[in-house]
Coordinates of C-alpha atoms and ligand atoms in Angstrom, one line a residue:
M1 CA -267.7 163.0 -67.9
T2 CA -267.7 165.3 -71.3
F3 CA -271.2 166.1 -72.7
R4 CA -271.2 168.1 -76.4
A5 CA -272.4 171.8 -76.7
L6 CA -273.0 174.2 -79.3
L7 CA -270.5 176.7 -78.2
T8 CA -270.4 180.2 -79.5
D9 CA -267.3 182.5 -79.5
R10 CA -265.6 185.6 -80.3
D11 CA -262.7 186.6 -82.1
A12 CA -260.7 189.7 -81.8
A13 CA -262.5 190.9 -84.2
G14 CA -265.7 190.9 -83.3
K15 CA -266.8 188.1 -85.4
V16 CA -268.9 185.7 -83.5
S17 CA -269.6 182.2 -84.8
S18 CA -271.0 178.8 -83.1
A19 CA -269.6 174.9 -83.4
V20 CA -270.6 171.9 -81.7
T21 CA -268.0 170.9 -78.8
E22 CA -267.0 168.2 -76.7
I23 CA -266.6 169.8 -73.0
D24 CA -266.1 168.3 -70.0
D25 CA -268.1 168.2 -66.9
S26 CA -266.0 170.7 -65.1
R27 CA -266.1 174.0 -67.7
L28 CA -269.9 174.1 -66.3
P29 CA -271.1 176.9 -64.3
A30 CA -271.9 177.1 -60.7
G31 CA -275.4 175.7 -59.8
N32 CA -276.8 173.5 -57.1
V33 CA -279.2 171.5 -60.3
T34 CA -277.1 169.5 -63.2
V35 CA -280.1 168.3 -66.1
D36 CA -279.1 166.2 -68.7
I37 CA -281.4 168.0 -71.4
D38 CA -283.9 166.3 -74.0
W39 CA -284.8 168.8 -75.6
A40 CA -284.5 172.8 -76.0
G41 CA -286.6 175.5 -78.1
L42 CA -285.4 177.9 -80.4
N43 CA -286.5 181.9 -80.0
F44 CA -286.3 185.1 -81.4
K45 CA -283.6 185.9 -78.5
D46 CA -281.6 182.9 -79.3
G47 CA -281.1 183.9 -83.0
L48 CA -279.8 187.1 -81.4
C49 CA -277.7 185.1 -79.1
L50 CA -276.6 183.0 -81.3
T51 CA -275.7 186.0 -83.6
G52 CA -273.6 188.6 -80.8
G53 CA -276.8 190.6 -81.4
G54 CA -278.6 193.0 -78.2
G55 CA -275.5 192.8 -76.8
L56 CA -277.6 190.1 -74.6
V57 CA -274.2 187.8 -74.1
R58 CA -271.6 189.0 -71.9
A59 CA -269.2 186.6 -71.3
Y60 CA -267.5 184.8 -74.6
P61 CA -267.2 181.1 -74.3
H62 CA -271.0 181.0 -74.4
V63 CA -274.0 178.5 -74.5
A64 CA -276.7 180.0 -75.8
G65 CA -280.3 178.5 -75.7
I66 CA -282.7 180.1 -73.5
D67 CA -285.1 177.2 -72.9
F68 CA -284.3 173.5 -72.4
A69 CA -286.7 170.2 -70.4
G70 CA -284.4 167.3 -69.2
T71 CA -283.8 165.1 -66.4
V72 CA -281.9 166.5 -63.2
R73 CA -278.7 164.1 -63.2
D74 CA -277.7 165.7 -59.9
S75 CA -279.2 168.2 -57.6
A76 CA -277.8 169.2 -54.1
D77 CA -281.3 171.4 -53.6
D78 CA -284.5 169.4 -51.5
R79 CA -286.8 170.5 -54.2
Y80 CA -285.5 168.2 -57.0
A81 CA -283.7 164.7 -57.2
A82 CA -281.6 162.8 -60.0
G83 CA -284.6 161.5 -62.6
D84 CA -287.0 164.2 -62.2
A85 CA -287.9 165.6 -65.3
V86 CA -287.8 169.6 -65.0
V87 CA -288.2 173.3 -67.8
L88 CA -286.5 175.9 -67.4
T89 CA -287.7 179.5 -69.1
G90 CA -286.5 182.6 -68.5
W91 CA -283.7 184.2 -65.8
R92 CA -281.2 185.1 -68.7
V93 CA -280.6 181.5 -68.8
G94 CA -278.6 180.9 -72.2
E95 CA -277.9 185.0 -72.2
T96 CA -275.9 185.9 -69.4
Q97 CA -275.6 181.8 -67.6
W98 CA -274.9 179.3 -70.1
G99 CA -278.0 177.7 -71.5
G100 CA -279.8 174.7 -73.3
F101 CA -277.9 174.0 -76.2
A102 CA -276.0 171.3 -74.8
E103 CA -276.2 167.7 -74.1
R104 CA -276.1 168.9 -70.1
A105 CA -276.8 172.4 -68.0
R106 CA -276.2 173.3 -64.6
V107 CA -278.4 176.0 -62.9
S108 CA -280.0 177.4 -60.1
A109 CA -282.9 175.1 -58.9
D110 CA -284.9 178.8 -58.1
W111 CA -285.3 178.7 -61.8
L112 CA -286.6 175.4 -62.5
V113 CA -290.0 174.1 -62.6
P114 CA -290.9 171.0 -61.9
L115 CA -292.5 169.4 -66.0
P116 CA -296.4 170.2 -66.0
H117 CA -298.4 167.4 -65.6
G118 CA -299.8 165.5 -68.4
L119 CA -296.7 167.0 -70.6
S120 CA -293.8 165.0 -71.8
T121 CA -289.7 167.3 -71.7
R122 CA -290.9 167.2 -75.7
D123 CA -294.1 169.1 -75.5
A124 CA -292.6 171.3 -73.0
M125 CA -290.0 172.6 -75.8
V126 CA -293.1 172.8 -78.4
V127 CA -294.5 175.7 -75.5
G128 CA -291.3 176.5 -74.3
T129 CA -290.6 180.0 -73.9
A130 CA -292.9 181.1 -76.3
G131 CA -295.9 179.5 -75.5
L132 CA -296.0 180.4 -72.0
T133 CA -295.3 183.8 -72.8
A134 CA -298.4 183.6 -75.4
M135 CA -300.8 182.3 -71.9
L136 CA -298.8 185.0 -69.8
A137 CA -300.5 187.3 -72.3
I138 CA -303.8 186.1 -72.6
S139 CA -304.1 185.5 -68.6
R140 CA -303.2 189.2 -68.3
L141 CA -305.9 190.8 -70.8
E142 CA -308.1 188.6 -69.6
A143 CA -307.6 190.2 -65.9
A144 CA -308.2 193.2 -67.8
G145 CA -311.4 191.9 -69.1
L146 CA -310.7 190.4 -71.6
A147 CA -313.7 187.8 -72.3
P148 CA -314.5 185.6 -75.4
D149 CA -317.9 187.5 -76.6
A150 CA -315.3 191.3 -76.6
G151 CA -314.6 190.4 -80.5
P152 CA -311.6 190.1 -82.8
V153 CA -308.5 189.7 -81.0
L154 CA -305.4 191.1 -82.9
V155 CA -301.9 188.6 -83.0
T156 CA -299.0 189.9 -84.5
G157 CA -296.5 187.9 -86.1
A158 CA -298.7 185.1 -85.5
A159 CA -296.4 182.6 -88.1
G160 CA -293.9 182.9 -85.6
G161 CA -293.3 181.3 -82.2
V162 CA -295.8 182.8 -80.1
G163 CA -297.5 183.9 -82.8
S164 CA -298.8 181.0 -83.4
I165 CA -299.4 179.0 -80.1
A166 CA -301.2 182.3 -79.3
T167 CA -303.6 182.2 -82.1
A168 CA -303.4 178.3 -81.3
L169 CA -304.4 178.9 -77.5
L170 CA -307.1 182.0 -78.1
A171 CA -308.9 179.7 -80.2
K172 CA -309.1 177.2 -78.1
L173 CA -310.5 179.2 -75.5
G174 CA -313.4 181.1 -77.8
Y175 CA -312.2 184.0 -78.9
E176 CA -312.5 185.0 -82.3
V177 CA -308.5 185.7 -83.3
A178 CA -307.2 187.6 -86.7
A179 CA -304.0 186.6 -87.0
L180 CA -301.8 189.2 -88.7
S181 CA -298.8 187.9 -91.0
G182 CA -296.3 189.4 -93.6
R183 CA -296.1 185.5 -95.3
P184 CA -299.7 184.4 -96.4
Q185 CA -297.8 181.2 -97.5
H186 CA -298.9 180.8 -94.0
A187 CA -302.2 181.5 -94.1
E188 CA -303.3 178.0 -94.3
A189 CA -301.6 176.8 -91.6
L190 CA -303.1 179.1 -89.3
T191 CA -306.1 178.6 -90.4
A192 CA -306.0 175.6 -89.3
L193 CA -304.7 176.3 -86.0
G194 CA -308.4 178.2 -85.9
A195 CA -307.6 181.7 -86.6
T196 CA -311.1 182.9 -88.3
S197 CA -309.4 186.2 -90.1
L198 CA -306.1 187.2 -91.5
V199 CA -304.7 190.6 -91.9
D200 CA -302.1 190.9 -94.0
R201 CA -299.2 192.5 -92.4
H202 CA -298.5 194.9 -95.7
A203 CA -301.6 196.2 -96.8
F204 CA -302.5 196.6 -93.1
L205 CA -299.3 199.0 -92.7
A206 CA -300.0 200.5 -96.2
E207 CA -303.5 201.9 -95.0
P208 CA -303.2 205.6 -94.9
D209 CA -301.9 206.2 -90.8
K210 CA -304.9 208.5 -88.3
P211 CA -304.1 209.6 -85.6
L212 CA -307.3 206.9 -84.4
E213 CA -308.9 204.4 -86.8
S214 CA -311.9 202.6 -87.3
A215 CA -312.3 200.4 -84.0
R216 CA -311.5 196.7 -85.1
W217 CA -310.1 194.9 -82.2
A218 CA -311.2 193.7 -78.9
A219 CA -307.6 193.6 -77.8
A220 CA -303.9 192.7 -79.6
I221 CA -301.1 190.8 -78.6
D222 CA -298.1 192.1 -80.5
N223 CA -294.9 190.6 -81.1
V224 CA -293.6 192.6 -83.7
G225 CA -293.7 196.4 -81.7
G226 CA -292.4 198.8 -83.7
Q227 CA -295.0 200.1 -86.6
V228 CA -297.0 197.9 -86.2
L229 CA -297.6 198.8 -82.6
G230 CA -297.9 202.0 -83.3
K231 CA -300.8 201.3 -85.9
L232 CA -302.8 198.7 -84.5
L233 CA -303.4 200.7 -80.7
K234 CA -305.6 203.6 -83.0
Q235 CA -308.0 200.3 -84.0
I236 CA -308.2 198.9 -80.4
R237 CA -312.2 199.1 -79.2
Y238 CA -313.0 201.0 -76.4
G239 CA -312.0 200.0 -72.9
G240 CA -309.9 197.3 -74.8
A241 CA -306.2 196.6 -74.5
V242 CA -303.0 195.7 -76.2
A243 CA -300.2 192.4 -74.7
S244 CA -297.0 194.3 -75.4
I245 CA -294.8 191.0 -75.9
G246 CA -292.0 191.7 -78.3
N247 CA -289.8 193.5 -80.7
A248 CA -289.2 191.7 -84.0
G249 CA -290.4 194.7 -85.8
G250 CA -288.0 196.8 -84.2
I251 CA -288.3 198.8 -80.7
E252 CA -289.6 202.0 -81.3
L253 CA -293.1 203.4 -80.6
Q254 CA -294.7 205.9 -82.4
T255 CA -297.9 206.7 -82.0
N256 CA -300.7 209.2 -79.8
V257 CA -302.6 209.6 -76.7
L258 CA -305.8 209.4 -78.4
P259 CA -306.3 206.0 -77.6
F260 CA -305.8 206.0 -74.3
I261 CA -308.1 208.9 -73.3
L262 CA -310.3 208.9 -75.7
R263 CA -310.7 205.1 -76.0
G264 CA -309.2 204.0 -72.5
V265 CA -307.2 201.5 -74.1
S266 CA -304.2 199.8 -72.2
L267 CA -301.0 198.6 -73.1
L268 CA -299.9 195.7 -71.2
G269 CA -296.0 195.1 -70.8
I270 CA -295.5 191.2 -70.7
D271 CA -292.3 189.6 -69.5
S272 CA -291.5 186.0 -69.0
V273 CA -288.2 186.0 -68.3
L274 CA -288.1 186.9 -64.5
Q275 CA -292.2 185.8 -63.4
P276 CA -292.5 184.0 -60.1
F277 CA -292.5 180.7 -59.5
P278 CA -296.0 180.9 -58.3
A279 CA -297.3 182.9 -61.7
R280 CA -295.2 180.1 -63.8
I281 CA -297.1 177.1 -62.3
A282 CA -300.1 178.3 -63.2
A283 CA -299.2 179.5 -66.3
W284 CA -297.9 175.8 -67.2
Q285 CA -301.2 174.2 -66.1
R286 CA -303.6 176.2 -67.9
L287 CA -301.1 175.5 -71.0
A288 CA -301.4 172.1 -70.5
Q289 CA -305.0 171.8 -70.1
T290 CA -305.6 174.0 -72.9
L291 CA -303.0 173.5 -76.0
D292 CA -304.2 170.8 -78.7
L293 CA -300.2 169.7 -78.9
A294 CA -301.5 167.3 -81.6
A295 CA -303.3 170.2 -83.7
Y296 CA -300.2 172.1 -83.4
G297 CA -297.7 169.5 -84.2
A298 CA -297.5 170.7 -87.8
M299 CA -295.8 173.9 -86.8
V300 CA -293.1 172.1 -85.4
R301 CA -289.6 171.3 -86.3
E302 CA -287.1 169.4 -84.7
I303 CA -283.4 170.3 -85.9
G304 CA -279.9 169.0 -84.2
L305 CA -276.7 171.1 -82.8
E306 CA -275.1 172.1 -85.7
D307 CA -277.8 173.1 -87.9
L308 CA -278.7 175.9 -85.1
P309 CA -276.1 178.3 -86.9
Q310 CA -278.4 178.6 -89.6
A311 CA -281.6 178.3 -88.3
A312 CA -280.6 181.5 -86.0
E313 CA -280.3 183.1 -89.0
Q314 CA -283.6 182.0 -90.5
I315 CA -285.5 183.2 -87.2
L316 CA -283.8 186.6 -87.6
A317 CA -284.9 187.2 -90.8
G318 CA -288.2 186.2 -89.9
E319 CA -288.2 183.1 -91.8
I320 CA -289.3 180.2 -89.2
R321 CA -293.0 179.1 -89.0
G322 CA -294.1 178.0 -85.3
R323 CA -291.7 176.5 -83.1
V324 CA -288.1 175.0 -83.7
L325 CA -287.1 172.3 -81.7
V326 CA -283.5 171.0 -81.1
N327 CA -282.5 167.8 -80.0
P328 CA -278.9 168.3 -78.4
R329 CA -278.1 164.3 -79.0
Ligands
LIG1 P1 -290.5 184.3 -84.2 O1 -289.6 184.7 -85.3 O2 -290.4 183.0 -84.0 O3 -291.7 185.5 -85.1 C1 -291.4 186.4 -84.9 C2 -292.5 187.5 -85.8 O4 -292.3 188.7 -86.4 C3 -291.6 186.3 -87.2 O5 -292.4 184.9 -88.0 C4 -293.1 187.6 -88.1 O6 -294.1 187.1 -88.3 C5 -293.1 188.1 -87.5 N1 -292.0 189.2 -88.2 C6 -290.6 189.1 -88.0 N2 -289.8 190.3 -88.9 C7 -290.6 191.0 -88.7 C8 -290.9 192.3 -88.7 N3 -289.7 192.8 -89.6 N4 -291.9 193.4 -89.4 C9 -292.6 192.9 -88.7 N5 -293.1 191.7 -88.5 C10 -292.2 190.7 -88.1 O7 -290.4 184.7 -82.6 P2 -290.7 185.0 -81.3 O8 -292.2 184.0 -81.5 O9 -289.8 183.7 -80.9 O10 -290.4 185.9 -80.9 C11 -291.6 187.0 -80.7 C12 -290.7 188.0 -80.1 O11 -291.3 188.0 -78.9 C13 -289.0 188.8 -80.6 O12 -289.4 190.1 -80.2 C14 -289.1 188.4 -79.0 O13 -288.3 188.2 -78.5 C15 -290.0 188.4 -78.0 N6 -290.3 187.4 -77.0 C16 -290.5 188.5 -76.1 C17 -290.9 187.2 -74.7 C18 -291.1 188.5 -72.7 O14 -291.2 188.0 -72.1 N7 -292.1 189.5 -73.8 C19 -291.2 185.5 -74.4 C20 -290.5 185.7 -75.8 C21 -290.4 186.3 -76.9 P3 -294.9 187.1 -89.9 O15 -294.1 186.4 -90.8 O16 -296.6 186.2 -89.8 O17 -295.5 188.3 -89.8

């Protein structure tokens, strides 16, 4: 048996490139569940894995793709049987393990969750790692005291995958959402998702920097890191919190302690990769109940395996709007 996959390889000069390749089943990695993939998602990390960035992929040839949804083909684990619909996100699949940019994957049953009730496999990849992480961030902020009457919540990188789903989820949950984006051309789409105000990233960063700035936001979900995170921390209201998810704008963080010691601000780190099973199930259930998939539909684009190398460059350049779904067939 063979299947199609986007095989990523590195040549003697260190150049990383990918091509759609017919692969024999015998080359699938070790694992106790084999999944026929319906849909995979494109995430920022996939951009890195497909271009050799970030040192995430250690062994070549490689199949990237950090999340996918599909149907169990065969299983040696009691928790799953042939025909079950499943979702995988995280666990370094697509980085240190072969991932979802293929018609088939073999993984550990420990990494799967059953397809959440009410979602199709396509819906699950509209949500994907991006939506799961956005939901984890919102729940973490709420556990730290955030509630809809607390005031506006700033979402950075708002036109991207995590940012756009965070915007839609917060709005649906009754929060006032300020969407920070470097791309004014997507303002209308962000307003349609429920953003009540738009913050231009370039104007935001151009404002003079002070050790402590006007307290504007009850909380923030940050997908960008770098200068943006450093600045927004100084604008969080008394007792507020920031969920740090991403580094699309850089890994550095330059700030000072005043927001923490004078306003009691908290900086909460969010990781979706190693979340335990019960936390994943809870987040997926809340996502299935909360996200208006029909309203989010305008933010979704479908591509094939052969389109991925170009899409990888686009996501690293901050040019992707919303979510890109990969149909491997
Ligand atoms: P996307 O590329 O879809 O979104 C990132 C957004 O960040 C862009 O759309 C853009 O938004 C903004 N951006 C891009 N480049 C820059 C820049 N140089 N400076 C400032 N803003 C920039 O990626 P994802 O949504 O998939 O991921 C977002 C981040 O979250 C990534 O860093 C990713 O690795 C991380 N992540 C972390 C997870 C975790 O478990 N902690 C899970 C999932 C993602 P706009 O044009 O609107 O400004």
